Tab-separated table of C-alpha atoms in Angstrom:
chain	number	residue	atom	x	y	z
A	24	LEU	CA	128.592	74.564	74.979
A	25	TRP	CA	126.641	73.961	78.206
A	26	GLY	CA	127.327	77.539	79.215
A	27	ASN	CA	125.780	78.788	75.981
A	28	ILE	CA	122.740	76.545	76.439
A	29	ARG	CA	122.232	77.849	79.970
A	30	ALA	CA	122.616	81.422	78.706
A	31	ASN	CA	120.035	80.802	75.973
A	32	ARG	CA	117.667	79.298	78.499
A	33	GLY	CA	118.138	82.355	80.707
A	34	ILE	CA	117.286	84.667	77.799
A	35	ARG	CA	114.163	82.668	77.010
A	36	GLN	CA	113.052	82.675	80.605
A	37	ALA	CA	113.460	86.453	80.754
A	38	MET	CA	111.484	87.074	77.552
A	39	LYS	CA	107.990	88.493	77.653
A	40	LEU	CA	105.376	88.221	74.932
A	41	PHE	CA	103.036	91.186	74.352
A	42	VAL	CA	100.073	90.286	72.162
A	43	GLY	CA	97.900	92.964	70.591
A	44	LEU	CA	94.513	91.824	69.289
A	45	GLY	CA	92.906	93.019	66.086
A	46	ASN	CA	92.061	92.085	62.522
A	47	PRO	CA	94.569	92.257	59.634
A	48	GLY	CA	94.144	94.597	56.697
A	49	ALA	CA	93.838	98.331	56.059
A	50	LYS	CA	90.023	98.293	56.225
A	51	TYR	CA	90.180	97.307	59.912
A	52	ALA	CA	93.194	99.376	60.934
A	53	ARG	CA	91.285	102.120	62.792
A	54	ASN	CA	88.483	99.919	64.162
A	55	ARG	CA	87.768	99.883	67.882
A	56	HIS	CA	88.486	96.136	67.766
A	57	ASN	CA	92.051	96.925	66.663
A	58	ILE	CA	93.124	99.029	69.619
A	59	GLY	CA	95.479	96.202	70.680
A	60	PHE	CA	97.320	96.458	67.354
A	61	MET	CA	97.516	100.241	67.782
A	62	ALA	CA	99.052	99.896	71.250
A	63	LEU	CA	101.818	97.584	69.998
A	64	ASP	CA	102.555	99.903	67.070
A	65	GLU	CA	103.035	102.765	69.552
A	66	ILE	CA	105.394	100.700	71.736
A	67	ALA	CA	107.430	99.505	68.755
A	68	SER	CA	107.792	103.027	67.364
A	69	ASP	CA	108.651	104.729	70.655
A	70	HIS	CA	111.135	102.136	71.927
A	71	GLY	CA	113.133	101.385	68.776
A	72	PHE	CA	111.998	97.812	68.172
A	73	SER	CA	113.103	95.836	65.117
A	74	PRO	CA	111.104	96.070	61.875
A	75	TRP	CA	107.913	93.987	61.731
A	76	LYS	CA	108.225	90.598	60.030
A	77	SER	CA	105.938	87.642	59.397
A	78	LYS	CA	106.167	84.598	61.672
A	79	PHE	CA	103.809	82.419	63.744
A	80	GLN	CA	100.858	83.504	61.541
A	81	ALA	CA	101.507	86.986	62.859
A	82	GLN	CA	103.447	90.198	62.499
A	83	ILE	CA	106.235	90.224	65.102
A	84	CYS	CA	109.060	92.490	66.196
A	85	GLU	CA	111.588	92.395	69.041
A	86	GLY	CA	113.172	94.857	71.414
A	87	THR	CA	113.989	95.499	75.060
A	88	LEU	CA	112.001	97.317	77.716
A	89	GLY	CA	113.830	98.131	80.918
A	90	GLY	CA	116.461	95.478	80.115
A	91	ILE	CA	113.836	92.775	79.468
A	92	LYS	CA	113.602	91.211	76.028
A	93	VAL	CA	110.080	91.592	74.669
A	94	LEU	CA	108.423	90.112	71.590
A	95	LEU	CA	105.469	92.037	70.171
A	96	LEU	CA	102.962	89.902	68.288
A	97	LYS	CA	99.952	90.906	66.163
A	98	PRO	CA	98.074	87.773	65.009
A	99	GLN	CA	97.101	87.860	61.321
A	100	THR	CA	94.570	85.029	61.634
A	101	PHE	CA	91.596	87.339	62.263
A	102	MET	CA	90.347	87.835	65.782
A	103	ASN	CA	88.493	84.551	66.269
A	104	LEU	CA	91.638	82.454	65.634
A	105	SER	CA	94.181	84.596	67.515
A	106	GLY	CA	95.050	81.721	69.850
A	107	GLN	CA	96.663	79.724	67.029
A	108	SER	CA	99.313	82.391	66.537
A	109	VAL	CA	99.880	82.977	70.249
A	110	GLY	CA	100.214	79.222	70.886
A	111	GLU	CA	102.852	78.834	68.174
A	112	ALA	CA	104.999	81.639	69.556
A	113	LEU	CA	104.635	80.375	73.122
A	114	ARG	CA	105.804	76.872	72.202
A	115	PHE	CA	108.689	78.121	70.058
A	116	TYR	CA	110.136	80.306	72.822
A	117	LYS	CA	109.230	77.815	75.567
A	118	LEU	CA	107.337	80.461	77.506
A	119	GLY	CA	104.616	79.995	80.068
A	120	SER	CA	101.193	81.587	79.825
A	121	ASP	CA	102.174	83.908	82.675
A	122	ASP	CA	104.866	85.370	80.367
A	123	VAL	CA	102.104	86.590	78.024
A	124	THR	CA	100.245	89.894	78.227
A	125	VAL	CA	97.335	90.486	75.857
A	126	LEU	CA	96.213	94.030	75.027
A	127	HIS	CA	92.607	94.136	73.819
A	128	ASP	CA	89.458	96.233	73.462
A	129	GLU	CA	87.060	96.142	76.409
A	130	LEU	CA	83.366	96.915	76.048
A	131	ASP	CA	82.752	96.991	79.798
A	132	LEU	CA	85.097	99.950	80.368
A	133	ALA	CA	84.334	103.536	79.431
A	134	PRO	CA	86.284	104.939	76.474
A	135	GLY	CA	89.837	105.815	77.490
A	136	LYS	CA	89.853	103.728	80.667
A	137	CYS	CA	92.571	101.099	81.188
A	138	ARG	CA	92.819	98.189	83.607
A	139	VAL	CA	95.363	95.397	84.116
A	140	LYS	CA	94.353	91.893	85.093
A	141	GLN	CA	96.059	88.519	85.549
A	142	GLY	CA	94.060	85.456	84.565
A	143	GLY	CA	90.278	85.174	84.589
A	144	GLY	CA	87.556	84.570	82.038
A	145	HIS	CA	87.216	85.813	78.472
A	146	ALA	CA	83.876	87.659	79.009
A	147	GLY	CA	82.695	86.685	75.546
A	148	HIS	CA	85.608	88.320	73.715
A	149	ASN	CA	86.287	86.060	70.728
A	150	GLY	CA	90.012	86.800	70.616
A	151	LEU	CA	90.439	85.949	74.297
A	152	ARG	CA	88.231	82.885	73.895
A	153	SER	CA	90.578	81.578	71.197
A	154	ILE	CA	93.675	82.282	73.317
A	155	HIS	CA	92.066	80.478	76.261
A	156	SER	CA	91.634	77.375	74.134
A	157	HIS	CA	95.325	77.328	73.134
A	158	ILE	CA	97.300	78.441	76.200
A	159	GLY	CA	94.841	78.451	79.103
A	160	ALA	CA	93.590	81.381	81.163
A	161	ASP	CA	96.622	82.380	83.254
A	162	TYR	CA	97.966	85.093	80.938
A	163	GLY	CA	97.890	88.808	81.752
A	164	ARG	CA	95.575	91.287	80.105
A	165	VAL	CA	95.523	95.015	79.540
A	166	ARG	CA	91.872	95.927	79.074
A	167	LEU	CA	91.426	99.043	76.953
A	168	GLY	CA	88.027	100.664	77.279
A	169	VAL	CA	86.088	101.480	74.112
A	170	GLY	CA	82.634	101.766	75.691
A	171	HIS	CA	79.474	99.776	74.972
A	172	PRO	CA	76.893	100.522	72.270
A	173	GLY	CA	74.088	99.854	74.761
A	174	HIS	CA	72.650	96.646	73.323
A	175	LYS	CA	74.326	93.310	72.729
A	176	ASP	CA	72.943	93.079	69.188
A	177	ALA	CA	74.859	96.233	68.270
A	178	VAL	CA	78.237	95.028	69.568
A	179	ALA	CA	79.594	93.481	66.349
A	180	GLY	CA	78.902	96.577	64.263
A	181	TYR	CA	80.211	98.844	67.002
A	182	VAL	CA	83.644	97.239	67.455
A	183	LEU	CA	84.131	96.920	63.688
A	184	ARG	CA	83.648	100.644	63.129
A	185	ASP	CA	86.456	103.171	63.187
A	186	PHE	CA	87.031	105.411	66.168
A	187	PRO	CA	85.248	108.716	65.490
A	188	LYS	CA	87.238	111.925	65.287
A	189	ALA	CA	85.868	112.972	68.665
A	190	ASP	CA	87.766	110.047	70.249
A	191	GLU	CA	91.142	110.840	68.713
A	192	ALA	CA	92.419	112.974	71.609
A	193	TRP	CA	91.821	110.445	74.383
A	194	LEU	CA	92.904	107.564	72.134
A	195	ASP	CA	96.255	109.229	71.447
A	196	ASP	CA	96.762	109.936	75.152
A	197	LEU	CA	95.902	106.351	76.075
A	198	LEU	CA	98.289	104.828	73.524
A	199	ARG	CA	101.116	107.149	74.607
A	200	GLY	CA	100.483	106.240	78.227
A	201	ILE	CA	100.681	102.524	77.442
A	202	SER	CA	104.000	103.116	75.683
A	203	ASP	CA	105.289	105.203	78.599
A	204	GLY	CA	104.505	102.363	81.009
A	205	ALA	CA	105.587	99.489	78.773
A	206	ALA	CA	108.794	98.770	80.714
A	207	ALA	CA	106.830	98.539	83.972
A	208	LEU	CA	104.359	96.203	82.272
A	209	ALA	CA	107.205	93.939	81.127
A	210	ALA	CA	108.564	93.918	84.688
A	211	GLY	CA	105.185	92.894	86.057
A	212	ASP	CA	104.637	96.164	87.927
A	213	GLY	CA	100.988	96.828	87.207
A	214	GLY	CA	100.770	99.759	89.603
A	215	LYS	CA	103.645	101.634	87.995
A	216	PHE	CA	102.215	100.886	84.556
A	217	MET	CA	98.827	102.303	85.539
A	218	ASN	CA	100.485	105.419	86.963
A	219	ALA	CA	102.199	106.031	83.620
A	220	VAL	CA	98.896	105.689	81.794
A	221	SER	CA	97.136	107.989	84.267
A	222	LEU	CA	99.742	110.715	83.794
A	223	ARG	CA	98.784	110.813	80.115
A	224	VAL	CA	95.007	110.420	80.269
A	225	ALA	CA	94.420	112.402	83.487
A	226	PRO	CA	97.475	114.577	84.163
A	227	PRO	CA	97.587	116.412	87.504
A	228	ARG	CA	96.790	120.091	87.502
A	229	SER	CA	99.808	122.365	87.179
A	230	SER	CA	101.092	123.729	90.474
A	231	THR	CA	101.892	126.991	88.669
A	232	GLY	CA	98.292	127.654	87.780
A	233	SER	CA	96.699	130.989	88.643
A	234	LYS	CA	95.776	131.432	92.263
A	235	ALA	CA	93.264	133.724	93.876
A	236	PRO	CA	94.994	136.901	95.058
A	237	VAL	CA	95.687	137.081	98.783
A	238	LYS	CA	93.633	139.824	100.388
A	239	LYS	CA	95.424	142.070	102.865
A	240	GLN	CA	93.925	143.150	106.155
A	241	THR	CA	93.040	146.786	106.536
A	242	SER	CA	93.656	148.556	109.826
A	243	GLY	CA	89.930	148.354	110.585
A	244	GLN	CA	89.916	144.587	109.987
A	245	LYS	CA	92.885	144.163	112.320
A	246	ALA	CA	91.106	146.154	114.995
A	247	ALA	CA	88.012	143.963	114.631
A	248	GLY	CA	90.177	140.838	114.912
A	249	LEU	CA	89.058	139.505	111.497
A	250	PRO	CA	91.331	137.449	109.212
A	251	PRO	CA	91.593	138.636	105.601
A	252	SER	CA	89.239	135.946	104.324
A	253	ALA	CA	86.548	136.686	106.895
A	254	ALA	CA	86.986	140.394	106.388
A	255	SER	CA	86.587	140.032	102.653
A	256	VAL	CA	83.338	138.146	103.172
A	257	GLN	CA	82.120	140.909	105.490
A	258	ASN	CA	83.108	143.596	103.024
A	259	THR	CA	81.365	141.913	100.107
A	260	ALA	CA	78.180	140.959	101.949
A	261	THR	CA	75.037	141.406	99.889
A	262	THR	CA	73.209	144.601	100.649
A	263	THR	CA	69.687	144.093	102.003
A	264	PRO	CA	66.913	146.559	102.748
A	265	GLU	CA	67.627	146.078	106.458
A	266	ASN	CA	71.308	146.953	106.315
A	267	SER	CA	71.369	149.319	103.377
A	268	THR	CA	69.796	152.155	105.370
A	269	ALA	CA	72.188	151.702	108.255
A	270	ASP	CA	75.177	151.502	105.959
A	271	ALA	CA	74.152	154.549	103.988
A	272	ALA	CA	73.297	156.876	106.957
A	273	PRO	CA	76.212	159.158	107.837
A	274	ALA	CA	77.266	159.515	111.467
A	275	SER	CA	75.459	162.463	113.165
A	276	SER	CA	77.682	165.576	113.709
A	277	PRO	CA	77.255	168.159	116.560
A	278	ALA	CA	75.252	171.353	115.781
A	279	PRO	CA	77.393	174.468	115.199
A	280	ASP	CA	77.866	176.733	118.299
A	281	SER	CA	76.108	180.059	117.518
A	282	ARG	CA	76.900	181.780	120.849
A	283	SER	CA	78.847	185.041	120.917
A	284	ALA	CA	82.188	185.260	122.671
A	285	LEU	CA	80.613	187.136	125.607
A	286	GLU	CA	77.890	184.486	125.997
A	287	LYS	CA	80.490	181.743	125.975
A	288	LEU	CA	82.446	183.612	128.727
A	289	VAL	CA	79.356	184.082	130.877
A	290	ASP	CA	78.366	180.446	130.473
A	291	LYS	CA	81.858	179.379	131.530
A	292	PHE	CA	81.441	180.969	134.965
A	293	LYS	CA	77.902	179.763	135.621
């Protein structure tokens, strides 16, 4: 019995809680404010998590990431009351706030940018403000940039509008990157997580891309002691009035010898 209790405690201590913020209902599903929900949906789909079910005033599902048990939670309380749902789950599983990572929209980051952060303020985000009031400020965050409308009075309308079609490409890359790095996030390796995201949103250029052809030295370039690159610059120099005449003038040739054979013989013995 005591062995089972210790085992259960070990499982609970190893569990991580990923919280995605958003508003419930189909009308909000593609809103900028719901990017946290979208990120959890991508993780659940890619990593074979259990079906979503209702609990803790939320939609939840379970799975493992890199051998770590992870609970995904999407509060269904509307954004401003998200902390109620998060607090219930935290108390039930006897987790600490440092076991929680919240994925949310971030106005102060350009669209497609992603940053990880541990602890700190809520920066006026109503979902984070609610979570602060229920579990404190020591939880982790994944800040997902959606850009800023430019004026604070336009913020509410901006985050409650759907992502435009022009944003679909970077949004898909960002969500895939988050899913790729989810195991690192569960393990607390923020650097590895960010690398996974970067490989999706800003992949390195292919090493098999086309390269400029290598120019060979001509015999004249070798004689002048010029490398191929310098020689090519010399050969492709812009023609100017000063050098065009010199370049175009042929080398002078000796005048033909019009002397007769006898004259040549006489001249030889002069």
